[in-house]
XYZ file of C-alpha atoms in Angstrom:
654
model
C 132.040 85.926 121.254
C 129.192 87.578 122.376
C 126.711 85.645 124.443
C 124.236 87.493 125.546
C 121.999 86.236 129.164
C 118.861 84.419 129.632
C 116.645 85.823 131.733
C 113.447 84.937 132.667
C 111.456 87.040 135.107
C 107.929 85.615 134.004
C 105.577 82.893 135.919
C 107.010 79.753 134.793
C 103.847 78.162 133.092
C 104.302 75.309 130.307
C 106.920 76.886 127.714
C 109.154 78.760 129.893
C 111.304 76.272 130.543
C 112.317 76.830 126.075
C 110.503 79.737 125.244
C 113.128 79.966 122.481
C 111.907 77.252 120.852
C 108.873 78.031 120.429
C 110.367 80.814 118.772
C 112.573 79.228 116.240
C 109.263 77.306 115.463
C 107.463 79.894 114.539
C 109.948 81.659 112.513
C 110.720 78.365 110.518
C 106.881 77.201 109.644
C 106.317 79.910 107.047
C 109.795 79.087 105.327
C 108.962 75.079 105.174
C 105.693 76.198 103.912
C 106.976 78.282 101.349
C 109.923 75.710 100.293
C 107.324 72.843 100.558
C 104.449 74.638 97.856
C 107.267 75.725 95.832
C 109.341 71.990 95.697
C 106.603 69.238 96.369
C 102.594 70.439 95.998
C 102.589 73.370 93.312
C 100.743 71.679 90.924
C 97.496 71.266 93.281
C 96.008 74.475 94.624
C 94.181 72.949 97.308
C 97.522 71.430 98.894
C 99.210 75.128 98.206
C 96.576 76.671 100.209
C 96.912 74.313 103.284
C 100.580 74.571 103.679
C 100.450 77.807 103.665
C 97.710 78.623 105.704
C 97.899 75.467 108.392
C 101.681 77.017 109.143
C 100.795 80.524 109.894
C 97.852 79.274 111.619
C 99.894 77.012 113.762
C 102.653 80.006 113.774
C 99.677 82.189 115.390
C 98.837 79.639 117.734
C 101.883 78.967 119.341
C 102.480 83.249 119.386
C 99.769 82.865 121.440
C 101.273 80.489 123.845
C 104.443 82.402 123.585
C 102.535 85.632 124.587
C 100.519 84.155 127.272
C 103.802 82.792 128.809
C 105.911 86.231 128.389
C 103.723 88.890 127.691
C 101.211 88.475 130.514
C 103.341 86.629 132.740
C 106.022 89.584 132.954
C 109.124 91.131 131.140
C 111.757 88.486 129.742
C 114.070 88.689 127.624
C 114.877 84.981 126.361
C 118.088 84.702 123.359
C 120.074 81.326 122.494
C 122.557 83.037 119.888
C 124.171 80.169 117.881
C 127.521 81.189 116.257
C 127.937 82.745 112.119
C 130.611 84.736 111.655
C 133.846 85.042 113.519
C 136.113 87.771 111.521
C 139.186 89.423 113.957
C 136.650 91.875 116.020
C 133.421 91.134 114.082
C 131.111 88.225 115.973
C 128.088 87.690 114.556
C 125.438 85.373 116.340
C 122.153 83.928 115.037
C 119.680 84.143 117.810
C 116.183 84.980 119.009
C 115.158 87.818 120.923
C 111.407 87.272 122.793
C 110.033 90.288 125.001
C 107.269 91.704 125.187
C 107.968 93.779 121.834
C 108.481 90.702 120.173
C 106.137 88.408 121.391
C 103.540 91.048 120.236
C 104.395 91.517 116.790
C 104.603 87.900 116.193
C 100.860 87.937 117.460
C 100.113 90.679 114.660
C 102.204 89.371 112.099
C 100.751 86.266 112.170
C 97.495 86.739 113.232
C 96.905 89.007 110.031
C 98.863 86.923 107.870
C 96.497 83.770 108.657
C 93.601 86.149 107.844
C 95.177 87.684 104.574
C 95.948 84.053 103.368
C 92.378 83.056 104.248
C 90.970 85.951 102.428
C 92.927 85.129 99.434
C 91.586 81.476 98.464
C 88.317 83.744 97.544
C 90.181 86.528 96.170
C 92.440 84.824 94.103
C 90.329 81.458 93.028
C 90.879 80.708 89.335
C 94.585 82.448 89.286
C 97.027 80.283 87.055
C 99.790 81.026 89.574
C 98.016 80.390 92.702
C 100.522 78.115 94.280
C 103.302 80.970 93.230
C 101.063 83.320 95.205
C 100.998 81.193 98.617
C 104.459 80.299 98.230
C 105.567 84.404 98.491
C 102.989 85.060 101.097
C 104.860 82.658 103.370
C 108.351 83.865 102.186
C 106.959 87.049 103.034
C 105.698 86.306 106.494
C 108.918 84.237 107.612
C 111.142 87.407 106.270
C 109.096 89.892 108.442
C 109.043 86.821 111.576
C 112.641 86.976 111.295
C 113.115 91.124 111.591
C 110.785 90.830 114.527
C 112.728 87.691 116.381
C 116.539 88.627 115.174
C 118.773 89.725 118.422
C 121.254 91.811 116.141
C 122.040 94.024 113.451
C 123.216 91.919 110.926
C 120.228 89.451 111.217
C 118.102 91.971 111.355
C 119.607 93.301 107.860
C 119.510 89.918 106.114
C 116.079 89.422 106.980
C 115.387 93.340 106.243
C 116.505 92.141 102.434
C 114.492 89.321 102.502
C 111.001 91.212 103.092
C 112.432 93.655 99.872
C 112.939 90.881 97.757
C 109.236 88.972 99.063
C 107.996 92.249 98.457
C 109.068 92.826 94.946
C 107.517 89.238 94.050
C 104.356 90.248 95.145
C 103.977 93.648 94.090
C 105.238 92.633 90.196
C 103.214 89.226 91.064
C 101.055 89.789 87.462
C 104.105 90.525 85.875
C 102.439 90.414 82.311
C 101.428 93.999 83.226
C 103.894 96.646 82.748
C 102.753 98.550 85.148
C 102.852 96.042 88.045
C 106.208 95.118 86.884
C 107.364 99.213 87.011
C 106.150 99.290 90.509
C 108.165 95.939 91.739
C 111.186 97.342 90.459
C 110.420 100.878 91.746
C 109.742 99.806 95.229
C 112.885 97.807 94.972
C 115.063 100.513 93.936
C 113.674 102.931 96.120
C 114.395 100.951 99.350
C 117.414 100.111 98.324
C 118.196 103.633 98.971
C 117.172 103.685 102.592
C 119.081 100.393 103.199
C 122.559 101.704 101.959
C 122.122 104.101 104.370
C 120.886 101.656 107.186
C 124.166 99.705 106.035
C 126.762 102.366 106.541
C 124.692 102.988 110.147
C 125.178 99.557 111.421
C 128.877 99.465 110.063
C 129.368 102.993 112.450
C 127.692 101.743 115.242
C 129.723 98.344 115.394
C 132.892 100.202 114.883
C 132.314 102.677 117.921
C 130.946 99.582 120.216
C 132.598 97.093 118.875
C 129.288 94.983 118.960
C 126.369 94.347 116.591
C 123.701 92.384 119.400
C 121.454 94.596 120.597
C 122.090 93.597 124.266
C 125.574 94.147 123.613
C 125.064 97.747 121.951
C 122.663 98.830 124.731
C 124.824 97.862 127.523
C 127.378 99.349 125.750
C 126.137 102.610 125.392
C 123.973 102.751 128.814
C 127.765 101.932 130.370
C 129.557 104.823 128.288
C 126.758 107.416 126.581
C 129.676 109.036 124.855
C 130.727 105.311 122.985
C 129.542 106.748 119.516
C 131.624 110.509 119.714
C 130.298 112.899 117.315
C 128.938 110.844 115.475
C 126.387 109.375 117.600
C 123.282 111.481 115.889
C 124.539 110.958 112.366
C 124.864 107.227 112.847
C 120.787 107.296 114.340
C 119.956 108.951 111.289
C 121.738 106.322 108.922
C 119.935 103.424 110.851
C 116.581 105.792 110.440
C 117.395 105.604 106.807
C 116.396 102.069 106.344
C 113.091 102.695 108.419
C 112.453 105.611 105.597
C 112.439 103.228 102.773
C 110.740 100.499 104.472
C 108.196 102.591 106.248
C 107.779 104.915 103.410
C 108.743 108.181 104.914
C 109.540 111.616 103.126
C 111.412 111.467 100.531
C 111.764 107.817 99.821
C 107.663 107.597 100.480
C 106.964 107.548 96.500
C 106.610 103.708 96.499
C 104.304 102.429 98.217
C 101.247 104.089 96.355
C 102.596 102.307 93.281
C 102.924 98.967 95.318
C 99.026 98.846 94.892
C 99.610 96.924 91.608
C 99.937 93.791 93.636
C 96.838 91.646 94.236
C 94.761 93.529 97.476
C 95.280 90.637 99.698
C 99.226 91.448 98.940
C 98.187 95.440 99.707
C 96.870 94.492 102.851
C 99.745 92.223 104.001
C 102.324 94.918 103.037
C 99.790 97.811 104.532
C 99.110 95.700 108.060
C 101.671 93.819 109.402
C 105.042 93.110 107.150
C 107.367 95.525 105.389
C 105.802 99.177 105.895
C 105.429 97.884 109.710
C 109.253 96.611 109.589
C 110.514 100.270 109.869
C 108.568 101.473 112.631
C 109.526 98.329 114.896
C 113.113 98.582 113.715
C 113.059 102.371 115.434
C 111.254 100.998 118.482
C 113.709 97.756 118.838
C 116.690 100.123 118.335
C 115.469 103.024 120.596
C 118.330 102.729 122.579
C 120.766 104.603 119.533
C 118.433 107.901 120.437
C 118.628 108.262 124.107
C 122.332 109.171 124.053
C 122.884 112.410 123.870
C 123.038 114.813 120.821
C 126.456 114.934 118.994
C 127.274 116.174 115.769
C 130.621 116.115 113.799
C 132.669 119.961 112.871
C 130.626 120.400 110.134
C 127.612 119.767 111.403
C 128.368 121.067 115.110
C 125.825 124.539 114.383
C 122.344 121.906 114.890
C 123.845 121.862 118.209
C 121.485 120.399 120.643
C 118.928 119.146 117.804
C 118.808 115.245 118.436
C 118.559 112.743 115.856
C 115.054 112.566 117.414
C 114.173 116.126 116.496
C 114.725 115.463 112.847
C 112.654 112.234 112.737
C 109.718 113.642 114.826
C 109.562 116.149 112.008
C 110.027 114.300 108.960
C 107.110 111.903 110.412
C 104.944 114.454 111.063
C 105.631 116.006 107.483
C 104.749 112.795 105.871
C 101.810 112.524 107.875
C 100.506 115.551 106.883
C 101.786 115.417 103.115
C 100.263 111.625 102.783
C 96.579 113.184 104.057
C 96.795 116.209 101.658
C 97.108 113.970 98.415
C 94.784 111.260 100.177
C 91.806 114.144 99.897
C 92.252 113.991 96.260
C 92.425 110.200 94.951
C 89.717 108.835 93.732
C 91.052 105.036 93.463
C 89.832 103.419 96.708
C 93.015 101.339 97.367
C 94.977 104.524 96.772
C 93.372 106.175 99.376
C 93.843 103.647 101.610
C 97.731 103.708 100.771
C 97.922 107.492 101.223
C 96.001 106.757 104.507
C 98.915 104.196 105.503
C 101.264 106.914 104.783
C 100.130 109.530 106.733
C 99.879 107.133 109.603
C 103.151 105.707 109.361
C 103.734 109.447 109.698
C 102.031 109.010 112.715
C 104.083 106.207 114.257
C 107.084 107.756 113.010
C 106.421 111.165 115.032
C 105.834 109.581 118.240
C 109.259 107.374 118.664
C 110.560 110.982 117.424
C 109.126 112.310 120.553
C 109.909 110.167 122.616
C 107.098 107.498 122.453
C 107.753 104.760 121.034
C 105.745 102.682 122.950
C 103.159 104.818 121.412
C 104.497 104.195 118.269
C 103.824 100.667 119.002
C 100.879 100.924 120.112
C 99.433 102.457 116.820
C 101.079 100.366 114.567
C 99.826 97.391 116.439
C 95.838 98.906 116.239
C 96.243 99.873 113.019
C 97.429 96.348 111.559
C 94.124 95.418 112.642
C 92.092 98.140 110.667
C 93.897 98.459 108.442
C 94.008 94.986 107.324
C 90.295 95.260 107.394
C 89.660 98.228 105.283
C 92.390 96.951 102.546
C 90.787 93.328 102.528
C 86.809 95.129 102.816
C 88.385 97.378 99.528
C 89.027 93.883 98.083
C 85.543 92.909 98.362
C 84.499 95.870 96.964
C 86.732 95.678 94.215
C 85.863 91.820 93.877
C 81.974 92.962 94.179
C 81.974 95.602 91.135
C 84.237 93.587 88.590
C 87.744 95.283 89.176
C 86.281 98.571 89.388
C 88.519 100.727 91.763
C 86.949 104.657 91.156
C 84.567 105.313 93.836
C 82.944 107.771 91.522
C 82.291 104.091 89.430
C 80.264 102.641 92.686
C 77.452 104.364 94.659
C 74.451 102.429 96.405
C 76.625 99.425 97.548
C 75.401 99.876 101.330
C 72.813 97.540 100.774
C 74.271 95.280 98.327
C 77.138 94.452 100.019
C 76.159 94.506 103.749
C 78.543 92.988 105.847
C 81.667 94.525 103.913
C 79.995 97.567 104.604
C 79.389 97.305 108.215
C 83.375 95.791 108.781
C 84.510 98.747 106.064
C 82.687 100.979 108.602
C 84.261 99.483 111.378
C 87.457 100.220 110.257
C 86.826 103.361 109.148
C 85.541 104.191 112.336
C 88.884 102.829 113.872
C 91.242 104.257 111.628
C 89.435 108.048 112.394
C 89.870 107.530 116.441
C 85.721 107.070 117.032
C 86.021 108.122 120.991
C 85.681 105.156 123.550
C 84.347 102.658 120.675
C 87.396 101.847 118.728
C 90.975 100.554 119.124
C 92.407 103.244 116.984
C 91.034 106.468 120.106
C 93.426 105.359 122.441
C 96.398 104.490 120.333
C 96.036 108.000 118.209
C 95.499 109.849 121.449
C 99.039 108.301 123.109
C 100.722 109.623 120.057
C 99.257 113.046 120.264
C 99.684 112.902 124.320
C 103.848 111.995 123.224
C 104.032 115.321 121.395
C 102.272 117.765 124.022
C 104.044 115.543 127.041
C 107.038 115.569 124.753
C 107.476 119.149 124.338
C 106.482 119.379 120.686
C 103.283 121.846 120.462
C 103.869 122.505 116.405
C 103.825 118.597 115.977
C 100.741 118.378 118.370
C 98.778 121.038 116.201
C 99.854 118.939 112.920
C 98.897 115.664 114.208
C 95.330 116.850 114.852
C 95.198 118.933 112.001
C 96.024 115.478 110.359
C 93.257 113.726 112.550
C 90.573 115.794 111.306
C 92.012 115.027 107.716
C 91.511 111.710 108.143
C 88.174 111.419 108.900
C 87.343 113.402 105.972
C 88.957 111.643 103.246
C 87.861 108.124 104.552
C 84.304 109.550 105.029
C 84.111 110.889 101.727
C 85.568 107.408 100.909
C 82.263 105.293 102.685
C 79.878 108.532 101.629
C 80.618 108.108 97.871
C 81.241 104.383 97.476
C 78.336 103.102 99.911
C 75.794 105.820 99.499
C 73.610 107.304 97.162
C 72.292 105.844 94.275
C 74.371 103.534 92.046
C 76.823 104.999 89.276
C 77.849 102.216 87.014
C 75.799 98.988 85.924
C 78.726 96.818 87.810
C 77.543 98.617 91.144
C 74.087 98.139 90.217
C 74.650 94.350 89.901
C 77.310 94.069 92.885
C 76.689 91.274 95.488
C 78.329 89.950 98.312
C 81.916 88.543 98.430
C 82.364 84.818 98.868
C 82.575 83.456 102.810
C 85.985 83.010 102.382
C 86.639 86.771 102.295
C 83.952 87.551 104.433
C 84.762 85.920 107.642
C 88.031 87.688 107.727
C 86.340 90.972 107.688
C 84.295 89.993 110.308
C 86.920 88.457 112.342
C 89.275 91.971 111.423
C 86.440 94.124 113.324
C 87.008 92.399 116.394
C 90.142 93.669 117.318
C 89.080 96.792 115.646
C 87.200 97.732 118.545
C 87.575 95.175 121.736
C 91.376 95.979 121.317
C 90.252 99.670 122.830
C 89.320 97.948 126.131
C 92.565 96.085 126.833
C 95.401 98.001 128.425
C 97.771 97.757 125.763
C 99.056 100.572 126.194
C 100.282 99.915 129.823
C 101.625 97.006 128.813
C 103.891 98.531 126.440
C 105.310 101.779 128.266
C 106.258 98.941 130.789
C 108.285 97.604 127.926
C 110.188 100.782 127.515
C 110.220 102.061 130.887
C 110.707 99.068 133.498
C 109.356 101.677 136.578
C 106.113 102.454 134.665
C 103.048 102.326 136.651
C 99.510 102.512 135.108
C 97.658 105.370 135.051
C 95.203 106.343 137.811
C 91.645 106.507 136.222
C 92.411 103.935 133.539
C 90.064 102.074 131.362
C 87.501 103.273 128.521
C 87.910 106.860 129.784
C 91.374 106.868 130.188
C 92.751 109.380 127.549
C 89.937 111.757 129.271
C 91.420 110.978 132.254
C 95.382 111.340 132.214
C 95.754 113.130 128.742
C 92.686 115.802 128.611
C 94.037 117.796 125.843
C 95.018 115.178 123.487
C 91.427 113.613 123.914
C 89.883 116.579 123.989
C 91.303 118.245 120.326
C 91.339 114.675 119.200
C 87.486 114.134 119.284
C 87.127 117.627 118.148
C 89.122 117.080 114.713
C 87.019 113.868 114.474
C 83.387 115.821 114.537
C 84.882 119.189 112.108
C 86.486 116.242 109.598
C 82.818 114.436 109.470
C 80.828 117.432 109.841
C 83.167 118.641 106.798
C 82.869 115.729 104.616
C 78.790 114.924 105.038
C 78.741 118.523 103.832
C 80.494 118.406 100.702
C 79.583 115.171 99.706
C 76.565 113.656 101.007
C 74.094 113.124 97.687
C 77.078 114.762 95.514
C 76.908 113.899 92.071
C 80.865 114.772 91.386
C 83.313 115.685 93.706
C 83.087 119.530 94.383
C 86.532 120.206 95.889
C 88.640 120.326 92.554
C 86.855 123.514 91.519
C 87.074 124.921 94.930
C 90.538 124.211 95.499
C 92.034 124.784 91.730
C 95.981 124.363 91.559
C 96.280 123.005 94.725
C 93.387 120.061 94.145
C 95.153 119.336 90.700
C 98.489 119.681 92.804
C 97.086 116.834 95.543
C 95.590 114.750 92.872
C 98.572 114.318 91.004
C 100.977 113.783 94.353
C 102.385 117.392 94.351
C 104.294 115.980 91.169
C 107.043 114.001 93.309
C 107.182 110.972 90.704
C 107.787 114.159 88.063
C 110.405 116.083 90.146
C 112.143 112.619 90.960
C 111.859 111.936 86.838
C 112.731 114.993 85.822
C 116.090 115.690 88.356
C 116.747 112.778 89.880
C 116.662 110.625 86.679
C 119.135 112.571 84.669
C 121.532 113.391 87.137
C 121.747 109.514 87.722
C 122.085 108.903 84.259
C 124.719 111.508 83.734
C 126.510 110.418 86.299
C 126.184 106.963 85.276
C 127.883 108.413 82.075
C 130.601 110.099 83.659
C 131.401 107.045 85.828
C 131.306 104.702 82.213
C 133.479 107.296 80.494
C 135.885 107.658 83.898
C 136.233 103.867 83.731
C 136.195 103.317 79.744
C 139.100 106.165 79.559
C 141.062 106.858 82.304
C 141.278 103.234 84.507
C 140.751 100.873 81.464
C 142.585 103.641 78.856
C 144.925 105.184 80.646
C 146.178 103.392 83.793
C 145.292 99.573 82.690
C 145.866 99.653 78.991
C 148.633 102.405 79.359
C 150.647 100.470 81.621
C 149.768 97.212 79.378
C 151.031 99.341 76.220
C 154.283 100.926 77.662
C 155.102 97.565 79.264
C 154.499 95.919 75.266
C 156.621 98.936 73.887
C 159.612 98.560 75.750
C 159.690 94.867 75.513
C 159.445 95.454 71.593
C 162.397 97.526 71.615
C 164.624 95.312 73.686
C 163.290 92.627 71.304
C 165.171 94.539 68.571
C 168.560 94.377 70.480
C 168.585 90.421 70.534
C 170.611 90.345 67.599
C 172.606 86.939 68.298
C 175.808 89.116 66.800
C 178.858 88.719 69.402
C 180.373 92.491 67.848
C 176.438 93.984 68.660
C 176.724 92.768 72.032
C 180.449 93.803 72.880
C 179.654 97.253 71.395
C 176.606 97.942 73.694
C 178.637 97.004 76.730
C 181.471 98.852 75.896
C 179.086 102.011 75.266
C 177.270 101.034 78.212
C 180.571 101.465 80.159
C 181.428 104.893 78.967
C 177.653 106.388 80.108
C 177.977 104.731 83.555
C 181.859 106.383 83.241
C 180.817 109.736 82.103
C 177.864 109.869 84.793
C 180.030 108.945 87.485
C 183.056 112.049 86.315
C 179.877 114.482 86.422
C 178.533 113.233 89.862
C 182.305 114.596 90.682
């Protein structure tokens, strides 16, 4: 039986005696709310909202207490496992892990979820499935918290699948719309592909190390880095397949933009703090798997010293560039933000591949705040424009939606990485610095290019939607959203700026490197002091992207790029035809394999093997039944004939 040691190195404030108890409360509160709404108060919209929001707010405040105790106080790890599965050599426990990484993610998940749920009161007002919506949100939050707190692969995989189920329920929440049902199925099935690889990777790691707990595997690999043998890189890539699905990395990126079919608060939660964050968090939690020397089985030995991290970095960088290109030619406000999320997730995955899990987590944390702000801001715009989502049918909204405009502008500045004033600048700088210090100059250049493109397409959105004259009657009569939708925007605007002045990067670096010492010359000008190349190029990219956006779109009556880009512009607008390629190649291939499997099962397995054996047995039985006549003379003759045959065979064998 595996038992993780309980280690506390933090000071001993109020909660330090049993921090794991707090973690269990945080985990279970949203589940209790989801069950309570579904079974007891689903007929009351008010009680449903109170149950759900009350539970997540309580979880948030408990997370704050846990963060103060273990986050600020010092590094600490607490796991208290309960025996769950014990079969042969497989020992699986249920336990929670409390350390800097998990307590920070608890704050992100519960904080963003609480604001999204408060916002949902106004956005979902009047919906006939109001209670079901809040119950599903609570289940979604519970599932993500389970991933954050899991102390072993099996427990994580269970909650991993629960996140998939929750996203299916919420993306397809308006199931009466065929597009919503199709989007939910697309997300669910695409993720199953990645999860299949993830499961095989878990089995390979368990077979090689004899453990499924993170602490046990890390200890084994620390003592014997070659424990995974020639399959080390393959196992790491298979585990990464799970992140490719959840965090929508190429080629499994196609589900995320279609997830916009769900209500806007769902989009905010998926893109900011739950589903897509799960993949990046999992890579950072299991980073010990990628610190072993590169090793490939015989047929792949030609890859030599290329490691799993190198491949992960390239996939992340390519996803960041691909999504940014597509975002430039999208007109749906939510799809622009969706491809922005894809691009930023590529940034995070690239950072992990460059050996910077601390930079990836830093950007994940800051991105959660300003991306939730942008999605909820987009929801406020859509609500004000009578559910219009095409930015070219908006215009002039800055004066009609003053709070929405100002908070959306702050979120845009943070996503673009405005120096000094926004959190996005510091986390983006950390990723660019990880690329250059990790020996990936090409990926550094790609990251700078994506930074310029991010500024360009986000300013395009802001200029077209908020400035100029109203282009439609809906935009002309738009008005500010209710307070329940406005206050979450104001609250989310605070971390989009204030987190910039907190030593969050050093906090995370200390988790991944116990010997880390803060850089000299830190503070708000820190990036220009200890990473001047990344900071300078990042700032230059922002200025270039902003200048190009203002030049092309200020007072533009229509988008000038399609005429200038021609075929490339159409490809960008049509998402480089990935869905069409998959429909034209992979779907027919899948159907052909399914028909082949059906034919093999019907005619070979069921027909030749099963029915053949059955038919042969029946035929022999019928033949033997014919000789059972009950006539004594017949039996005597058959006996004599049998003896004669045996004698003849015996004589021939001599």
